[in-house]
Amino acid sequence: MSDDAPHPHHAGDRPAAAPPLGYAPKPSAGRRALRRGLRLWPVWVPLLLVGLGVAYGPGAWRHYRLMRLQAACMTAELPADRPVYVQDYDEASALIAERPAEYRRDPMGQAERVDPRWAALAAAAGVAAWTVPPPYSAATAYCHERHTPDGRARLVVVEGVD
């Protein structure tokens, strides 16, 4: 390097001062609140979930229970080896003693079969059993799913009167 050439680190050859940086405008109050809310998500997300649980939980739980009971009815297989009605009082008493969850005594002293799955679903859904005149009552003759012509499954319950 010649003596006439300026030294690269010479004080006189400094570049001009950099222009001042233009800072972004201050965020709006809404944007600041959004940022604060996002920082506090560990607090508000559980509160939101608890609120949704309180608001929708009981209805969702009832719906879940009804769907479980309905599924049990749709796959029910009523025993073909046992009668729907037994008219003889002594035979009815023996059958009711042997299978109290499945048979009940009607007002005329007969034993009638009532499917416990259908009874539970009807009670939970608030469905009244088929109403019959007072000395009679209804027994469950059929409880299973059937399909419509377009393939949709439907619960079919047949209750009969002796």
JSON list of C-alpha atoms in Angstrom, two decimals:
[
{"chain": "A", "resi": 1, "resn": "MET", "atom": "CA", "xyz": [0.00, 0.00, 0.00]},
{"chain": "A", "resi": 2, "resn": "SER", "atom": "CA", "xyz": [1.31, 3.39, -0.82]},
{"chain": "A", "resi": 3, "resn": "ASP", "atom": "CA", "xyz": [1.62, 6.10, 1.70]},
{"chain": "A", "resi": 4, "resn": "ASP", "atom": "CA", "xyz": [-0.78, 8.28, -0.24]},
{"chain": "A", "resi": 5, "resn": "ALA", "atom": "CA", "xyz": [-3.58, 5.74, -0.12]},
{"chain": "A", "resi": 6, "resn": "PRO", "atom": "CA", "xyz": [-5.90, 6.22, 2.80]},
{"chain": "A", "resi": 7, "resn": "HIS", "atom": "CA", "xyz": [-5.90, 3.50, 5.38]},
{"chain": "A", "resi": 8, "resn": "PRO", "atom": "CA", "xyz": [-9.15, 1.56, 5.37]},
{"chain": "A", "resi": 9, "resn": "HIS", "atom": "CA", "xyz": [-9.66, 2.21, 9.06]},
{"chain": "A", "resi": 10, "resn": "HIS", "atom": "CA", "xyz": [-8.78, 5.82, 8.89]},
{"chain": "A", "resi": 11, "resn": "ALA", "atom": "CA", "xyz": [-11.07, 8.07, 10.87]},
{"chain": "A", "resi": 12, "resn": "GLY", "atom": "CA", "xyz": [-11.74, 10.38, 7.98]},
{"chain": "A", "resi": 13, "resn": "ASP", "atom": "CA", "xyz": [-13.15, 7.59, 5.80]},
{"chain": "A", "resi": 14, "resn": "ARG", "atom": "CA", "xyz": [-15.99, 6.56, 8.08]},
{"chain": "A", "resi": 15, "resn": "PRO", "atom": "CA", "xyz": [-19.30, 6.19, 6.36]},
{"chain": "A", "resi": 16, "resn": "ALA", "atom": "CA", "xyz": [-22.03, 8.62, 7.11]},
{"chain": "A", "resi": 17, "resn": "ALA", "atom": "CA", "xyz": [-24.19, 7.84, 10.12]},
{"chain": "A", "resi": 18, "resn": "ALA", "atom": "CA", "xyz": [-26.91, 5.29, 9.44]},
{"chain": "A", "resi": 19, "resn": "PRO", "atom": "CA", "xyz": [-30.36, 6.80, 9.10]},
{"chain": "A", "resi": 20, "resn": "PRO", "atom": "CA", "xyz": [-32.42, 6.44, 12.25]},
{"chain": "A", "resi": 21, "resn": "LEU", "atom": "CA", "xyz": [-34.69, 3.40, 12.37]},
{"chain": "A", "resi": 22, "resn": "GLY", "atom": "CA", "xyz": [-38.34, 4.15, 12.05]},
{"chain": "A", "resi": 23, "resn": "TYR", "atom": "CA", "xyz": [-40.04, 2.14, 14.82]},
{"chain": "A", "resi": 24, "resn": "ALA", "atom": "CA", "xyz": [-43.43, 0.59, 14.20]},
{"chain": "A", "resi": 25, "resn": "PRO", "atom": "CA", "xyz": [-46.36, 2.46, 15.62]},
{"chain": "A", "resi": 26, "resn": "LYS", "atom": "CA", "xyz": [-47.53, 1.35, 19.04]},
{"chain": "A", "resi": 27, "resn": "PRO", "atom": "CA", "xyz": [-49.96, -1.62, 18.71]},
{"chain": "A", "resi": 28, "resn": "SER", "atom": "CA", "xyz": [-53.61, -0.84, 19.16]},
{"chain": "A", "resi": 29, "resn": "ALA", "atom": "CA", "xyz": [-55.33, -1.62, 22.45]},
{"chain": "A", "resi": 30, "resn": "GLY", "atom": "CA", "xyz": [-57.15, -4.57, 20.82]},
{"chain": "A", "resi": 31, "resn": "ARG", "atom": "CA", "xyz": [-53.93, -6.10, 19.57]},
{"chain": "A", "resi": 32, "resn": "ARG", "atom": "CA", "xyz": [-52.29, -5.67, 22.98]},
{"chain": "A", "resi": 33, "resn": "ALA", "atom": "CA", "xyz": [-55.29, -7.35, 24.64]},
{"chain": "A", "resi": 34, "resn": "LEU", "atom": "CA", "xyz": [-55.09, -10.21, 22.14]},
{"chain": "A", "resi": 35, "resn": "ARG", "atom": "CA", "xyz": [-51.41, -10.72, 22.87]},
{"chain": "A", "resi": 36, "resn": "ARG", "atom": "CA", "xyz": [-52.07, -10.66, 26.61]},
{"chain": "A", "resi": 37, "resn": "GLY", "atom": "CA", "xyz": [-54.90, -13.17, 26.18]},
{"chain": "A", "resi": 38, "resn": "LEU", "atom": "CA", "xyz": [-52.73, -15.50, 24.16]},
{"chain": "A", "resi": 39, "resn": "ARG", "atom": "CA", "xyz": [-50.04, -15.33, 26.83]},
{"chain": "A", "resi": 40, "resn": "LEU", "atom": "CA", "xyz": [-52.65, -16.25, 29.46]},
{"chain": "A", "resi": 41, "resn": "TRP", "atom": "CA", "xyz": [-54.08, -19.27, 27.60]},
{"chain": "A", "resi": 42, "resn": "PRO", "atom": "CA", "xyz": [-53.10, -21.70, 30.40]},
{"chain": "A", "resi": 43, "resn": "VAL", "atom": "CA", "xyz": [-55.62, -19.84, 32.57]},
{"chain": "A", "resi": 44, "resn": "TRP", "atom": "CA", "xyz": [-58.56, -19.28, 30.23]},
{"chain": "A", "resi": 45, "resn": "VAL", "atom": "CA", "xyz": [-58.59, -22.57, 28.30]},
{"chain": "A", "resi": 46, "resn": "PRO", "atom": "CA", "xyz": [-59.36, -24.71, 31.39]},
{"chain": "A", "resi": 47, "resn": "LEU", "atom": "CA", "xyz": [-61.98, -22.16, 32.46]},
{"chain": "A", "resi": 48, "resn": "LEU", "atom": "CA", "xyz": [-63.57, -22.35, 29.02]},
{"chain": "A", "resi": 49, "resn": "LEU", "atom": "CA", "xyz": [-63.61, -26.15, 29.14]},
{"chain": "A", "resi": 50, "resn": "VAL", "atom": "CA", "xyz": [-65.20, -26.15, 32.60]},
{"chain": "A", "resi": 51, "resn": "GLY", "atom": "CA", "xyz": [-67.83, -23.69, 31.40]},
{"chain": "A", "resi": 52, "resn": "LEU", "atom": "CA", "xyz": [-68.64, -25.83, 28.36]},
{"chain": "A", "resi": 53, "resn": "GLY", "atom": "CA", "xyz": [-68.79, -28.90, 30.58]},
{"chain": "A", "resi": 54, "resn": "VAL", "atom": "CA", "xyz": [-71.26, -27.22, 32.91]},
{"chain": "A", "resi": 55, "resn": "ALA", "atom": "CA", "xyz": [-73.39, -25.94, 30.03]},
{"chain": "A", "resi": 56, "resn": "TYR", "atom": "CA", "xyz": [-73.41, -29.01, 27.78]},
{"chain": "A", "resi": 57, "resn": "GLY", "atom": "CA", "xyz": [-72.20, -31.86, 29.99]},
{"chain": "A", "resi": 58, "resn": "PRO", "atom": "CA", "xyz": [-75.51, -33.06, 31.43]},
{"chain": "A", "resi": 59, "resn": "GLY", "atom": "CA", "xyz": [-77.22, -33.11, 28.04]},
{"chain": "A", "resi": 60, "resn": "ALA", "atom": "CA", "xyz": [-74.25, -34.83, 26.41]},
{"chain": "A", "resi": 61, "resn": "TRP", "atom": "CA", "xyz": [-74.14, -37.43, 29.20]},
{"chain": "A", "resi": 62, "resn": "ARG", "atom": "CA", "xyz": [-77.91, -38.11, 28.85]},
{"chain": "A", "resi": 63, "resn": "HIS", "atom": "CA", "xyz": [-77.52, -38.47, 25.08]},
{"chain": "A", "resi": 64, "resn": "TYR", "atom": "CA", "xyz": [-74.59, -40.88, 25.57]},
{"chain": "A", "resi": 65, "resn": "ARG", "atom": "CA", "xyz": [-76.63, -43.00, 28.00]},
{"chain": "A", "resi": 66, "resn": "LEU", "atom": "CA", "xyz": [-79.63, -43.07, 25.64]},
{"chain": "A", "resi": 67, "resn": "MET", "atom": "CA", "xyz": [-77.44, -44.15, 22.71]},
{"chain": "A", "resi": 68, "resn": "ARG", "atom": "CA", "xyz": [-75.92, -46.95, 24.81]},
{"chain": "A", "resi": 69, "resn": "LEU", "atom": "CA", "xyz": [-79.37, -48.16, 25.88]},
{"chain": "A", "resi": 70, "resn": "GLN", "atom": "CA", "xyz": [-80.62, -47.96, 22.30]},
{"chain": "A", "resi": 71, "resn": "ALA", "atom": "CA", "xyz": [-77.63, -49.96, 21.05]},
{"chain": "A", "resi": 72, "resn": "ALA", "atom": "CA", "xyz": [-78.38, -52.63, 23.65]},
{"chain": "A", "resi": 73, "resn": "CYS", "atom": "CA", "xyz": [-81.99, -52.82, 22.45]},
{"chain": "A", "resi": 74, "resn": "MET", "atom": "CA", "xyz": [-80.98, -52.96, 18.79]},
{"chain": "A", "resi": 75, "resn": "THR", "atom": "CA", "xyz": [-78.80, -56.01, 19.44]},
{"chain": "A", "resi": 76, "resn": "ALA", "atom": "CA", "xyz": [-81.25, -57.68, 21.84]},
{"chain": "A", "resi": 77, "resn": "GLU", "atom": "CA", "xyz": [-82.09, -61.29, 21.26]},
{"chain": "A", "resi": 78, "resn": "LEU", "atom": "CA", "xyz": [-85.22, -62.27, 23.18]},
{"chain": "A", "resi": 79, "resn": "PRO", "atom": "CA", "xyz": [-85.16, -65.91, 24.20]},
{"chain": "A", "resi": 80, "resn": "ALA", "atom": "CA", "xyz": [-87.28, -68.07, 21.93]},
{"chain": "A", "resi": 81, "resn": "ASP", "atom": "CA", "xyz": [-87.48, -70.90, 24.45]},
{"chain": "A", "resi": 82, "resn": "ARG", "atom": "CA", "xyz": [-89.50, -68.91, 27.01]},
{"chain": "A", "resi": 83, "resn": "PRO", "atom": "CA", "xyz": [-93.08, -67.70, 26.68]},
{"chain": "A", "resi": 84, "resn": "VAL", "atom": "CA", "xyz": [-94.18, -64.08, 26.48]},
{"chain": "A", "resi": 85, "resn": "TYR", "atom": "CA", "xyz": [-97.20, -64.82, 28.74]},
{"chain": "A", "resi": 86, "resn": "VAL", "atom": "CA", "xyz": [-97.94, -67.52, 31.26]},
{"chain": "A", "resi": 87, "resn": "GLN", "atom": "CA", "xyz": [-101.57, -67.63, 32.33]},
{"chain": "A", "resi": 88, "resn": "ASP", "atom": "CA", "xyz": [-101.43, -70.36, 34.97]},
{"chain": "A", "resi": 89, "resn": "TYR", "atom": "CA", "xyz": [-100.97, -68.68, 38.36]},
{"chain": "A", "resi": 90, "resn": "ASP", "atom": "CA", "xyz": [-98.64, -71.32, 39.88]},
{"chain": "A", "resi": 91, "resn": "GLU", "atom": "CA", "xyz": [-96.51, -71.59, 36.74]},
{"chain": "A", "resi": 92, "resn": "ALA", "atom": "CA", "xyz": [-96.40, -67.77, 36.53]},
{"chain": "A", "resi": 93, "resn": "SER", "atom": "CA", "xyz": [-95.28, -67.55, 40.17]},
{"chain": "A", "resi": 94, "resn": "ALA", "atom": "CA", "xyz": [-92.47, -70.06, 39.55]},
{"chain": "A", "resi": 95, "resn": "LEU", "atom": "CA", "xyz": [-91.33, -68.21, 36.41]},
{"chain": "A", "resi": 96, "resn": "ILE", "atom": "CA", "xyz": [-91.34, -64.82, 38.19]},
{"chain": "A", "resi": 97, "resn": "ALA", "atom": "CA", "xyz": [-89.38, -66.27, 41.12]},
{"chain": "A", "resi": 98, "resn": "GLU", "atom": "CA", "xyz": [-86.86, -67.84, 38.71]},
{"chain": "A", "resi": 99, "resn": "ARG", "atom": "CA", "xyz": [-86.43, -64.75, 36.48]},
{"chain": "A", "resi": 100, "resn": "PRO", "atom": "CA", "xyz": [-87.51, -61.60, 38.38]},
{"chain": "A", "resi": 101, "resn": "ALA", "atom": "CA", "xyz": [-85.66, -59.21, 36.05]},
{"chain": "A", "resi": 102, "resn": "GLU", "atom": "CA", "xyz": [-87.38, -60.62, 32.99]},
{"chain": "A", "resi": 103, "resn": "TYR", "atom": "CA", "xyz": [-90.94, -61.39, 34.11]},
{"chain": "A", "resi": 104, "resn": "ARG", "atom": "CA", "xyz": [-93.53, -59.46, 36.11]},
{"chain": "A", "resi": 105, "resn": "ARG", "atom": "CA", "xyz": [-97.05, -60.21, 37.22]},
{"chain": "A", "resi": 106, "resn": "ASP", "atom": "CA", "xyz": [-99.76, -58.34, 35.36]},
{"chain": "A", "resi": 107, "resn": "PRO", "atom": "CA", "xyz": [-102.99, -57.16, 37.06]},
{"chain": "A", "resi": 108, "resn": "MET", "atom": "CA", "xyz": [-104.76, -60.40, 36.13]},
{"chain": "A", "resi": 109, "resn": "GLY", "atom": "CA", "xyz": [-102.13, -62.60, 37.85]},
{"chain": "A", "resi": 110, "resn": "GLN", "atom": "CA", "xyz": [-100.36, -63.74, 34.69]},
{"chain": "A", "resi": 111, "resn": "ALA", "atom": "CA", "xyz": [-96.61, -63.60, 34.17]},
{"chain": "A", "resi": 112, "resn": "GLU", "atom": "CA", "xyz": [-95.52, -61.41, 31.28]},
{"chain": "A", "resi": 113, "resn": "ARG", "atom": "CA", "xyz": [-92.05, -61.00, 29.84]},
{"chain": "A", "resi": 114, "resn": "VAL", "atom": "CA", "xyz": [-90.67, -57.45, 29.81]},
{"chain": "A", "resi": 115, "resn": "ASP", "atom": "CA", "xyz": [-87.27, -56.97, 28.25]},
{"chain": "A", "resi": 116, "resn": "PRO", "atom": "CA", "xyz": [-85.11, -55.11, 30.80]},
{"chain": "A", "resi": 117, "resn": "ARG", "atom": "CA", "xyz": [-83.17, -53.30, 28.05]},
{"chain": "A", "resi": 118, "resn": "TRP", "atom": "CA", "xyz": [-86.35, -51.89, 26.56]},
{"chain": "A", "resi": 119, "resn": "ALA", "atom": "CA", "xyz": [-87.72, -51.02, 30.00]},
{"chain": "A", "resi": 120, "resn": "ALA", "atom": "CA", "xyz": [-84.51, -49.12, 30.83]},
{"chain": "A", "resi": 121, "resn": "LEU", "atom": "CA", "xyz": [-84.53, -47.24, 27.49]},
{"chain": "A", "resi": 122, "resn": "ALA", "atom": "CA", "xyz": [-88.22, -46.38, 27.75]},
{"chain": "A", "resi": 123, "resn": "ALA", "atom": "CA", "xyz": [-87.76, -45.09, 31.30]},
{"chain": "A", "resi": 124, "resn": "ALA", "atom": "CA", "xyz": [-84.64, -43.05, 30.43]},
{"chain": "A", "resi": 125, "resn": "ALA", "atom": "CA", "xyz": [-86.23, -41.56, 27.31]},
{"chain": "A", "resi": 126, "resn": "GLY", "atom": "CA", "xyz": [-89.53, -40.87, 29.04]},
{"chain": "A", "resi": 127, "resn": "VAL", "atom": "CA", "xyz": [-91.42, -43.07, 26.59]},
{"chain": "A", "resi": 128, "resn": "ALA", "atom": "CA", "xyz": [-94.62, -44.37, 28.05]},
{"chain": "A", "resi": 129, "resn": "ALA", "atom": "CA", "xyz": [-95.29, -48.00, 27.46]},
{"chain": "A", "resi": 130, "resn": "TRP", "atom": "CA", "xyz": [-98.14, -48.77, 25.14]},
{"chain": "A", "resi": 131, "resn": "THR", "atom": "CA", "xyz": [-101.21, -47.83, 27.14]},
{"chain": "A", "resi": 132, "resn": "VAL", "atom": "CA", "xyz": [-103.83, -50.47, 27.50]},
{"chain": "A", "resi": 133, "resn": "PRO", "atom": "CA", "xyz": [-107.08, -50.53, 29.49]},
{"chain": "A", "resi": 134, "resn": "PRO", "atom": "CA", "xyz": [-106.61, -51.13, 33.23]},
{"chain": "A", "resi": 135, "resn": "PRO", "atom": "CA", "xyz": [-106.88, -54.86, 33.81]},
{"chain": "A", "resi": 136, "resn": "TYR", "atom": "CA", "xyz": [-104.37, -55.47, 31.01]},
{"chain": "A", "resi": 137, "resn": "SER", "atom": "CA", "xyz": [-100.71, -54.65, 30.56]},
{"chain": "A", "resi": 138, "resn": "ALA", "atom": "CA", "xyz": [-98.20, -54.98, 27.75]},
{"chain": "A", "resi": 139, "resn": "ALA", "atom": "CA", "xyz": [-95.41, -57.53, 27.41]},
{"chain": "A", "resi": 140, "resn": "THR", "atom": "CA", "xyz": [-92.38, -57.28, 25.15]},
{"chain": "A", "resi": 141, "resn": "ALA", "atom": "CA", "xyz": [-92.74, -59.70, 22.25]},
{"chain": "A", "resi": 142, "resn": "TYR", "atom": "CA", "xyz": [-89.99, -58.31, 20.00]},
{"chain": "A", "resi": 143, "resn": "CYS", "atom": "CA", "xyz": [-87.09, -55.91, 20.53]},
{"chain": "A", "resi": 144, "resn": "HIS", "atom": "CA", "xyz": [-84.40, -55.62, 17.85]},
{"chain": "A", "resi": 145, "resn": "GLU", "atom": "CA", "xyz": [-83.29, -53.53, 14.89]},
{"chain": "A", "resi": 146, "resn": "ARG", "atom": "CA", "xyz": [-84.87, -53.58, 11.46]},
{"chain": "A", "resi": 147, "resn": "HIS", "atom": "CA", "xyz": [-83.67, -51.82, 8.31]},
{"chain": "A", "resi": 148, "resn": "THR", "atom": "CA", "xyz": [-85.61, -49.48, 6.06]},
{"chain": "A", "resi": 149, "resn": "PRO", "atom": "CA", "xyz": [-85.53, -50.10, 2.28]},
{"chain": "A", "resi": 150, "resn": "ASP", "atom": "CA", "xyz": [-82.75, -47.52, 1.98]},
{"chain": "A", "resi": 151, "resn": "GLY", "atom": "CA", "xyz": [-80.67, -49.31, 4.64]},
{"chain": "A", "resi": 152, "resn": "ARG", "atom": "CA", "xyz": [-81.17, -47.15, 7.75]},
{"chain": "A", "resi": 153, "resn": "ALA", "atom": "CA", "xyz": [-81.37, -49.08, 11.01]},
{"chain": "A", "resi": 154, "resn": "ARG", "atom": "CA", "xyz": [-84.43, -48.54, 13.21]},
{"chain": "A", "resi": 155, "resn": "LEU", "atom": "CA", "xyz": [-85.31, -49.88, 16.63]},
{"chain": "A", "resi": 156, "resn": "VAL", "atom": "CA", "xyz": [-88.53, -51.87, 16.56]},
{"chain": "A", "resi": 157, "resn": "VAL", "atom": "CA", "xyz": [-90.29, -52.92, 19.76]},
{"chain": "A", "resi": 158, "resn": "VAL", "atom": "CA", "xyz": [-93.47, -54.97, 19.71]},
{"chain": "A", "resi": 159, "resn": "GLU", "atom": "CA", "xyz": [-95.49, -55.08, 22.87]},
{"chain": "A", "resi": 160, "resn": "GLY", "atom": "CA", "xyz": [-98.50, -57.30, 23.06]},
{"chain": "A", "resi": 161, "resn": "VAL", "atom": "CA", "xyz": [-101.57, -57.74, 25.20]},
{"chain": "A", "resi": 162, "resn": "ASP", "atom": "CA", "xyz": [-102.87, -61.14, 26.17]}
]
